[in-house]
Amino acid sequence: MAEKRPTPPDVDRVAASRAAVAARRARAAVKGQIAKGKRTALEVLAAAIESPDGVEGRLRVTEFLISIPAIGVTKMHRIMEKLEISPSKRLGGLGKHQRDRLREFLTTRTAARRLDSSAKLVVLAGPTAVGKGTVAAHIRQHYPDVHLSVSATTRKARPGETEGVSYFFVDDVEFDRMVAAGEMLEWATVHNAYRYGTPRSPVTDALNQGHSVLLEIDIQGARAVRRAMPDARLVFLLPPSWDELVRRLIGRDTETPAEQARRLETAKLELAAQGEFDYRVVNHDVGEAAREVVDLMNLRTAPLLP
Ligand SMILES: Nc1ncnc2c1ncn2[C@@H]1O[C@H](COP(=O)(O)OP(=O)(O)OP(=O)(O)O)[C@@H](O)[C@H]1O
Ligand SMILES: Nc1nc2c(ncn2[C@@H]2O[C@H](COP(=O)(O)O)[C@@H](O)[C@H]2O)c(=O)[nH]1
């Protein structure tokens, strides 16, 4: 009996089903590469953006996330909700903002996991006038291997401050833009006056390259960093005594008496928060306090001698 030859629609169906199987295998291969650490999730996302109809672009965001080590189904759903991405979305079909949020999530997560290894994110916080800026300046000068984050602020530069070294001095519009674009790791309004924030990418880039990073920020910022990167080491800088703190604030002579009184009220609340921190360093002597902070950073090379 003559064999029944496939009709054109059958040929199409067979070809389509073979293509579907091949595509599924290709997607499974990509997921395997992520799971085994052969490709990073960020690399796969970049490939999906480059070519939305390619194998990476056809990956559902849900399967992509689950293939990342240590992300299970529950966590994946939480992440999807937080990033405001619907479960039906594929990597290649994400809108720009969704893509940006996903990239930012992956970058921060990678950096946070880096902290498990040698590179450390150390946050130096403490009450007004305890000497945070002075200790940070000493570290900048004497320990060139320490990556000191440069904050953005809406306040004006003071005499002697340099753009890009002391701070990035920006106006309110630019600060709003940075916050909206997710460019800040944390930010806060400090002393009820100006806004200050830590630009995210220099921190995550340095950590991803294995460098320890130091942030000199206020206590609200330290709490926000703890939420974003739970492995960060939080250091609370203490004055030798309350009277010495008052002396330093008044002696610095940069605030009006009314502002000094307000800051001292806040300082009482801030001192009460020291238990939230991992380490406490008393700033008797600037060089000593700086060394104690640097010791927490797992530097690979020796500091410069004074
Ligand atoms: N170990 C120290 N011994 C004596 N004086 C110090 C010491 N550390 C800092 N100071 C002085 O204390 C004053 C306050 O220091 P600094 O401005 O660094 O404080 P800060 O914590 O950065 O304050 P703020 O949060 O208000 O910006 C400065 O005049 C500084 O020279
Ligand atoms: N939350 C953040 N606080 C910051 C940041 N950069 C600096 N600061 C804190 O602001 C005050 C005032 O600083 P000043 O230079 O105007 O005297 C001080 O307590 C800093 O620690 C930041 O990025 N985020």
CSV table of C-alpha atoms and ligand atoms in Angstrom, one decimal:
chain,number,residue,atom,x,y,z
A,1,MET,CA,0.0,0.0,0.0
A,2,ALA,CA,1.3,3.4,-0.9
A,3,GLU,CA,2.5,5.5,2.1
A,4,LYS,CA,0.5,8.5,3.0
A,5,ARG,CA,2.5,11.6,2.1
A,6,PRO,CA,2.3,14.5,4.6
A,7,THR,CA,0.1,17.3,3.4
A,8,PRO,CA,1.5,20.9,3.4
A,9,PRO,CA,-0.3,21.8,6.7
A,10,ASP,CA,1.2,18.7,8.4
A,11,VAL,CA,4.6,19.7,7.2
A,12,ASP,CA,4.1,23.1,8.7
A,13,ARG,CA,2.9,21.6,12.0
A,14,VAL,CA,5.9,19.2,12.2
A,15,ALA,CA,8.3,22.0,11.4
A,16,ALA,CA,6.7,24.3,14.0
A,17,SER,CA,6.8,21.7,16.7
A,18,ARG,CA,10.5,20.9,15.9
A,19,ALA,CA,11.3,24.6,16.1
A,20,ALA,CA,9.4,24.9,19.4
A,21,VAL,CA,11.3,22.0,20.9
A,22,ALA,CA,14.6,23.5,19.7
A,23,ALA,CA,13.7,26.9,21.2
A,24,ARG,CA,12.8,25.3,24.5
A,25,ARG,CA,16.1,23.4,24.6
A,26,ALA,CA,18.0,26.6,23.8
A,27,ARG,CA,16.2,28.5,26.6
A,28,ALA,CA,16.9,25.6,29.0
A,29,ALA,CA,20.6,25.8,28.0
A,30,VAL,CA,20.7,29.5,28.8
A,31,LYS,CA,19.0,28.9,32.2
A,32,GLY,CA,21.6,26.1,32.8
A,33,GLN,CA,24.4,28.5,32.0
A,34,ILE,CA,23.1,31.0,34.5
A,35,ALA,CA,22.5,28.4,37.2
A,36,LYS,CA,26.0,27.0,36.8
A,37,GLY,CA,27.6,30.5,36.8
A,38,LYS,CA,28.9,30.1,33.2
A,39,ARG,CA,27.1,33.3,32.3
A,40,THR,CA,25.9,36.1,34.6
A,41,ALA,CA,22.2,37.1,34.7
A,42,LEU,CA,23.4,40.6,33.7
A,43,GLU,CA,25.1,39.2,30.6
A,44,VAL,CA,21.9,37.3,29.6
A,45,LEU,CA,19.8,40.4,30.1
A,46,ALA,CA,22.2,42.4,28.0
A,47,ALA,CA,21.9,39.8,25.2
A,48,ALA,CA,18.1,39.9,25.5
A,49,ILE,CA,18.1,43.7,25.1
A,50,GLU,CA,20.5,43.5,22.1
A,51,SER,CA,18.3,40.9,20.4
A,52,PRO,CA,14.7,40.7,21.7
A,53,ASP,CA,13.8,37.8,19.4
A,54,GLY,CA,16.9,35.8,20.2
A,55,VAL,CA,16.9,32.9,22.6
A,56,GLU,CA,17.7,35.2,25.6
A,57,GLY,CA,15.0,37.6,24.6
A,58,ARG,CA,12.4,34.8,24.4
A,59,LEU,CA,13.1,33.7,28.1
A,60,ARG,CA,10.2,34.5,30.4
A,61,VAL,CA,11.4,36.8,33.2
A,62,THR,CA,10.0,34.3,35.7
A,63,GLU,CA,12.1,31.4,34.4
A,64,PHE,CA,15.1,33.8,34.1
A,65,LEU,CA,14.9,34.7,37.7
A,66,ILE,CA,14.4,31.2,38.9
A,67,SER,CA,17.5,30.1,37.1
A,68,ILE,CA,19.6,32.5,39.3
A,69,PRO,CA,21.2,30.6,42.2
A,70,ALA,CA,19.4,31.2,45.5
A,71,ILE,CA,16.2,32.6,43.9
A,72,GLY,CA,13.2,30.2,44.4
A,73,VAL,CA,9.6,30.5,43.4
A,74,THR,CA,8.5,32.6,46.4
A,75,LYS,CA,11.4,35.0,46.1
A,76,MET,CA,10.9,35.2,42.3
A,77,HIS,CA,7.3,36.3,42.8
A,78,ARG,CA,8.3,38.9,45.4
A,79,ILE,CA,10.9,40.3,43.0
A,80,MET,CA,8.4,40.4,40.1
A,81,GLU,CA,6.0,42.4,42.3
A,82,LYS,CA,8.7,44.7,43.5
A,83,LEU,CA,9.9,45.4,39.9
A,84,GLU,CA,6.3,45.7,38.7
A,85,ILE,CA,6.7,43.1,35.9
A,86,SER,CA,3.8,40.8,34.9
A,87,PRO,CA,4.6,37.1,35.0
A,88,SER,CA,3.8,36.7,31.3
A,89,LYS,CA,6.6,39.1,30.2
A,90,ARG,CA,9.6,37.8,28.3
A,91,LEU,CA,13.0,39.5,28.7
A,92,GLY,CA,12.9,40.8,25.2
A,93,GLY,CA,9.5,42.3,25.7
A,94,LEU,CA,10.3,44.5,28.8
A,95,GLY,CA,9.7,48.2,28.6
A,96,LYS,CA,12.6,50.5,29.2
A,97,HIS,CA,11.7,51.2,32.9
A,98,GLN,CA,11.2,47.6,33.6
A,99,ARG,CA,14.5,46.7,32.0
A,100,ASP,CA,16.2,49.4,34.0
A,101,ARG,CA,14.6,48.2,37.3
A,102,LEU,CA,15.6,44.6,36.5
A,103,ARG,CA,19.2,45.6,35.6
A,104,GLU,CA,19.5,47.7,38.8
A,105,PHE,CA,18.1,44.8,40.9
A,106,LEU,CA,20.7,42.4,39.4
A,107,THR,CA,23.6,44.8,39.8
A,108,THR,CA,22.8,45.5,43.4
A,109,ARG,CA,22.2,41.8,44.2
A,110,THR,CA,25.6,40.9,42.6
A,111,ALA,CA,27.3,43.5,44.6
A,112,ALA,CA,25.5,42.5,47.8
A,113,ARG,CA,26.6,38.9,47.3
A,114,ARG,CA,30.2,40.0,46.7
A,115,LEU,CA,30.1,41.2,50.3
A,116,ASP,CA,30.1,37.6,51.3
A,117,SER,CA,33.6,37.3,49.9
A,118,SER,CA,36.5,39.7,50.6
A,119,ALA,CA,35.2,43.0,49.3
A,120,LYS,CA,33.3,44.9,52.0
A,121,LEU,CA,30.9,47.8,52.0
A,122,VAL,CA,31.5,49.7,55.2
A,123,VAL,CA,29.2,52.5,56.3
A,124,LEU,CA,30.5,55.1,58.7
A,125,ALA,CA,27.7,57.0,60.5
A,126,GLY,CA,27.3,58.9,63.7
A,127,PRO,CA,25.9,62.0,65.2
A,128,THR,CA,26.7,65.5,64.0
A,129,ALA,CA,30.2,66.8,64.7
A,130,VAL,CA,31.5,63.5,66.0
A,131,GLY,CA,34.1,63.7,63.3
A,132,LYS,CA,32.8,61.5,60.4
A,133,GLY,CA,34.0,63.9,57.8
A,134,THR,CA,37.4,64.3,59.5
A,135,VAL,CA,37.9,60.6,59.8
A,136,ALA,CA,36.8,60.0,56.2
A,137,ALA,CA,39.2,62.8,55.0
A,138,HIS,CA,42.1,61.1,56.9
A,139,ILE,CA,41.2,57.8,55.2
A,140,ARG,CA,41.2,59.4,51.8
A,141,GLN,CA,44.6,60.9,52.4
A,142,HIS,CA,46.3,57.9,54.1
A,143,TYR,CA,44.7,54.9,52.6
A,144,PRO,CA,44.5,55.3,48.8
A,145,ASP,CA,43.2,51.8,48.3
A,146,VAL,CA,40.0,52.6,50.0
A,147,HIS,CA,37.2,53.5,47.6
A,148,LEU,CA,35.4,56.4,49.2
A,149,SER,CA,32.0,56.9,47.8
A,150,VAL,CA,31.3,60.5,46.6
A,151,SER,CA,27.8,61.6,47.5
A,152,ALA,CA,25.5,63.9,45.5
A,153,THR,CA,24.0,66.8,47.5
A,154,THR,CA,21.7,69.7,46.9
A,155,ARG,CA,23.6,71.9,49.2
A,156,LYS,CA,26.1,74.5,47.8
A,157,ALA,CA,29.8,73.8,47.9
A,158,ARG,CA,31.7,75.4,50.9
A,159,PRO,CA,35.0,77.1,50.4
A,160,GLY,CA,37.7,74.5,49.8
A,161,GLU,CA,35.3,71.8,48.6
A,162,THR,CA,35.8,70.3,45.1
A,163,GLU,CA,33.2,69.1,42.7
A,164,GLY,CA,33.5,65.3,42.3
A,165,VAL,CA,35.8,64.9,45.2
A,166,SER,CA,33.9,66.4,48.2
A,167,TYR,CA,30.5,65.9,46.6
A,168,PHE,CA,28.7,66.1,43.3
A,169,PHE,CA,26.8,69.3,43.8
A,170,VAL,CA,23.5,69.1,42.0
A,171,ASP,CA,20.3,71.1,41.9
A,172,ASP,CA,16.9,69.8,43.0
A,173,VAL,CA,15.8,68.9,39.5
A,174,GLU,CA,18.9,66.7,38.9
A,175,PHE,CA,18.6,65.1,42.4
A,176,ASP,CA,14.9,64.3,41.6
A,177,ARG,CA,16.0,62.8,38.3
A,178,MET,CA,18.7,60.6,39.9
A,179,VAL,CA,16.2,59.3,42.5
A,180,ALA,CA,13.5,58.6,39.9
A,181,ALA,CA,16.0,56.8,37.6
A,182,GLY,CA,17.0,54.5,40.5
A,183,GLU,CA,20.6,55.9,40.5
A,184,MET,CA,20.7,56.3,44.3
A,185,LEU,CA,21.6,53.4,46.5
A,186,GLU,CA,20.2,55.5,49.4
A,187,TRP,CA,19.3,59.1,50.0
A,188,ALA,CA,18.0,61.3,52.8
A,189,THR,CA,17.2,64.8,53.8
A,190,VAL,CA,19.8,65.5,56.4
A,191,HIS,CA,19.3,68.0,59.3
A,192,ASN,CA,16.0,69.0,57.7
A,193,ALA,CA,17.9,71.0,55.2
A,194,TYR,CA,19.4,69.5,52.0
A,195,ARG,CA,19.3,66.1,50.3
A,196,TYR,CA,22.2,63.8,50.2
A,197,GLY,CA,22.5,60.5,48.3
A,198,THR,CA,24.9,57.8,47.4
A,199,PRO,CA,25.2,57.2,43.7
A,200,ARG,CA,24.6,53.5,43.2
A,201,SER,CA,26.8,52.4,40.3
A,202,PRO,CA,30.3,53.5,41.6
A,203,VAL,CA,29.6,51.5,44.7
A,204,THR,CA,28.3,48.4,43.0
A,205,ASP,CA,31.0,48.6,40.2
A,206,ALA,CA,33.8,48.7,42.8
A,207,LEU,CA,32.4,45.9,44.9
A,208,ASN,CA,31.9,43.8,41.7
A,209,GLN,CA,35.6,44.3,41.0
A,210,GLY,CA,36.5,43.1,44.4
A,211,HIS,CA,37.2,46.5,46.0
A,212,SER,CA,36.0,47.5,49.5
A,213,VAL,CA,34.0,50.7,49.6
A,214,LEU,CA,33.5,53.2,52.4
A,215,LEU,CA,30.3,55.4,52.7
A,216,GLU,CA,30.3,58.4,55.1
A,217,ILE,CA,26.6,59.1,55.5
A,218,ASP,CA,24.0,59.9,58.1
A,219,ILE,CA,22.0,57.4,60.2
A,220,GLN,CA,18.9,57.3,58.0
A,221,GLY,CA,21.2,56.5,55.1
A,222,ALA,CA,22.9,53.7,57.0
A,223,ARG,CA,19.5,52.1,57.7
A,224,ALA,CA,18.6,52.3,54.0
A,225,VAL,CA,21.9,50.6,53.0
A,226,ARG,CA,21.3,47.9,55.5
A,227,ARG,CA,17.9,47.2,53.8
A,228,ALA,CA,19.4,47.2,50.3
A,229,MET,CA,22.6,45.3,51.2
A,230,PRO,CA,22.2,43.4,54.4
A,231,ASP,CA,25.9,42.3,54.5
A,232,ALA,CA,27.2,45.9,54.7
A,233,ARG,CA,29.2,46.5,57.8
A,234,LEU,CA,27.7,49.4,59.8
A,235,VAL,CA,30.1,51.4,62.0
A,236,PHE,CA,28.9,53.9,64.5
A,237,LEU,CA,31.4,56.7,65.3
A,238,LEU,CA,31.1,57.8,68.9
A,239,PRO,CA,32.4,60.9,70.6
A,240,PRO,CA,34.6,60.3,73.7
A,241,SER,CA,31.8,62.0,75.8
A,242,TRP,CA,28.7,64.2,75.3
A,243,ASP,CA,30.6,67.3,76.4
A,244,GLU,CA,33.3,66.7,73.8
A,245,LEU,CA,30.6,66.3,71.1
A,246,VAL,CA,29.2,69.7,72.1
A,247,ARG,CA,32.7,71.2,72.1
A,248,ARG,CA,33.4,69.9,68.6
A,249,LEU,CA,30.1,71.2,67.3
A,250,ILE,CA,30.5,74.6,68.8
A,251,GLY,CA,34.2,74.7,68.1
A,252,ARG,CA,33.6,74.0,64.4
A,253,ASP,CA,31.6,77.2,64.3
A,254,THR,CA,29.7,76.3,61.0
A,255,GLU,CA,26.2,76.5,62.4
A,256,THR,CA,24.2,79.2,64.1
A,257,PRO,CA,23.5,78.7,67.8
A,258,ALA,CA,19.8,77.7,67.0
A,259,GLU,CA,21.0,75.2,64.4
A,260,GLN,CA,23.6,73.8,66.9
A,261,ALA,CA,20.8,73.3,69.5
A,262,ARG,CA,18.6,71.6,67.0
A,263,ARG,CA,21.4,69.3,65.9
A,264,LEU,CA,22.2,68.4,69.5
A,265,GLU,CA,18.6,67.4,70.0
A,266,THR,CA,18.9,65.1,67.0
A,267,ALA,CA,22.2,63.8,68.2
A,268,LYS,CA,20.6,62.5,71.4
A,269,LEU,CA,18.2,60.4,69.3
A,270,GLU,CA,21.0,59.3,67.0
A,271,LEU,CA,23.2,58.1,69.9
A,272,ALA,CA,20.3,56.0,71.1
A,273,ALA,CA,20.4,54.2,67.7
A,274,GLN,CA,24.0,52.9,68.1
A,275,GLY,CA,22.7,49.4,69.1
A,276,GLU,CA,21.5,48.9,65.5
A,277,PHE,CA,25.1,49.1,64.3
A,278,ASP,CA,27.6,46.2,63.9
A,279,TYR,CA,30.6,48.0,65.3
A,280,ARG,CA,31.3,51.1,67.5
A,281,VAL,CA,34.4,53.2,67.1
A,282,VAL,CA,35.2,56.0,69.6
A,283,ASN,CA,36.8,59.0,67.9
A,284,HIS,CA,39.4,60.0,70.6
A,285,ASP,CA,42.1,60.4,68.0
A,286,VAL,CA,41.4,60.8,64.2
A,287,GLY,CA,44.3,58.5,63.0
A,288,GLU,CA,43.3,55.7,65.5
A,289,ALA,CA,39.6,55.9,64.6
A,290,ALA,CA,40.5,55.8,60.8
A,291,ARG,CA,42.7,52.8,61.3
A,292,GLU,CA,39.9,50.9,63.2
A,293,VAL,CA,37.5,51.7,60.4
A,294,VAL,CA,39.9,50.6,57.7
A,295,ASP,CA,40.6,47.4,59.6
A,296,LEU,CA,37.0,46.4,58.9
A,297,MET,CA,37.5,46.7,55.1
A,298,ASN,CA,39.7,43.6,54.4
A,299,LEU,CA,42.2,45.6,52.4
A,300,ARG,CA,44.7,43.6,50.6
A,301,THR,CA,47.5,46.1,50.6
A,302,ALA,CA,49.2,48.0,53.4
A,303,PRO,CA,48.3,51.7,54.0
A,304,LEU,CA,50.6,54.5,53.3
A,305,LEU,CA,52.5,55.6,56.3
A,306,PRO,CA,51.6,59.1,57.6
B,1,LIG,N1,39.4,63.1,67.1
B,1,LIG,C1,39.2,64.4,67.2
B,1,LIG,N2,39.6,65.2,68.1
B,1,LIG,C2,39.4,66.5,68.2
B,1,LIG,N3,38.6,67.1,67.3
B,1,LIG,C3,38.1,66.4,66.3
B,1,LIG,C4,38.3,65.0,66.2
B,1,LIG,N4,37.6,64.5,65.1
B,1,LIG,C5,37.0,65.6,64.6
B,1,LIG,N5,37.3,66.7,65.3
B,1,LIG,C6,36.7,68.1,65.0
B,1,LIG,O1,35.4,68.0,65.3
B,1,LIG,C7,34.6,68.9,64.4
B,1,LIG,C8,33.6,68.1,63.7
B,1,LIG,O2,34.1,67.2,62.8
B,1,LIG,P1,33.4,66.8,61.5
B,1,LIG,O3,33.0,68.1,60.7
B,1,LIG,O4,34.3,65.9,60.8
B,1,LIG,O5,32.1,66.1,62.0
B,1,LIG,P2,31.0,65.3,61.2
B,1,LIG,O6,30.6,64.1,62.0
B,1,LIG,O7,31.4,65.1,59.8
B,1,LIG,O8,29.8,66.4,61.3
B,1,LIG,P3,28.5,66.6,60.4
B,1,LIG,O9,27.7,65.3,60.4
B,1,LIG,O10,27.7,67.6,61.1
B,1,LIG,O11,28.9,67.0,59.0
B,1,LIG,C9,35.7,69.5,63.5
B,1,LIG,O12,36.0,70.8,63.9
B,1,LIG,C10,36.9,68.5,63.6
B,1,LIG,O13,38.1,69.2,63.3
B,2,LIG,N1,22.1,59.7,53.8
B,2,LIG,C1,23.2,60.3,53.4
B,2,LIG,N2,23.9,61.2,54.2
B,2,LIG,C2,25.0,61.8,53.7
B,2,LIG,C3,25.5,61.5,52.5
B,2,LIG,N3,26.6,62.3,52.3
B,2,LIG,C4,26.8,63.0,53.4
B,2,LIG,N4,25.8,62.7,54.3
B,2,LIG,C5,25.7,63.2,55.6
B,2,LIG,O1,25.2,64.6,55.6
B,2,LIG,C6,25.6,65.3,56.7
B,2,LIG,C7,26.0,66.7,56.4
B,2,LIG,O2,27.2,66.7,55.7
B,2,LIG,P1,27.9,68.0,55.3
B,2,LIG,O3,29.0,67.7,54.4
B,2,LIG,O4,26.9,68.9,54.6
B,2,LIG,O5,28.4,68.6,56.6
B,2,LIG,C8,26.7,64.4,57.4
B,2,LIG,O6,26.1,63.8,58.5
B,2,LIG,C9,27.0,63.4,56.4
B,2,LIG,O7,27.4,62.1,57.0
B,2,LIG,C10,24.8,60.6,51.6
B,2,LIG,O8,25.1,60.3,50.5
B,2,LIG,N5,23.7,60.0,52.2
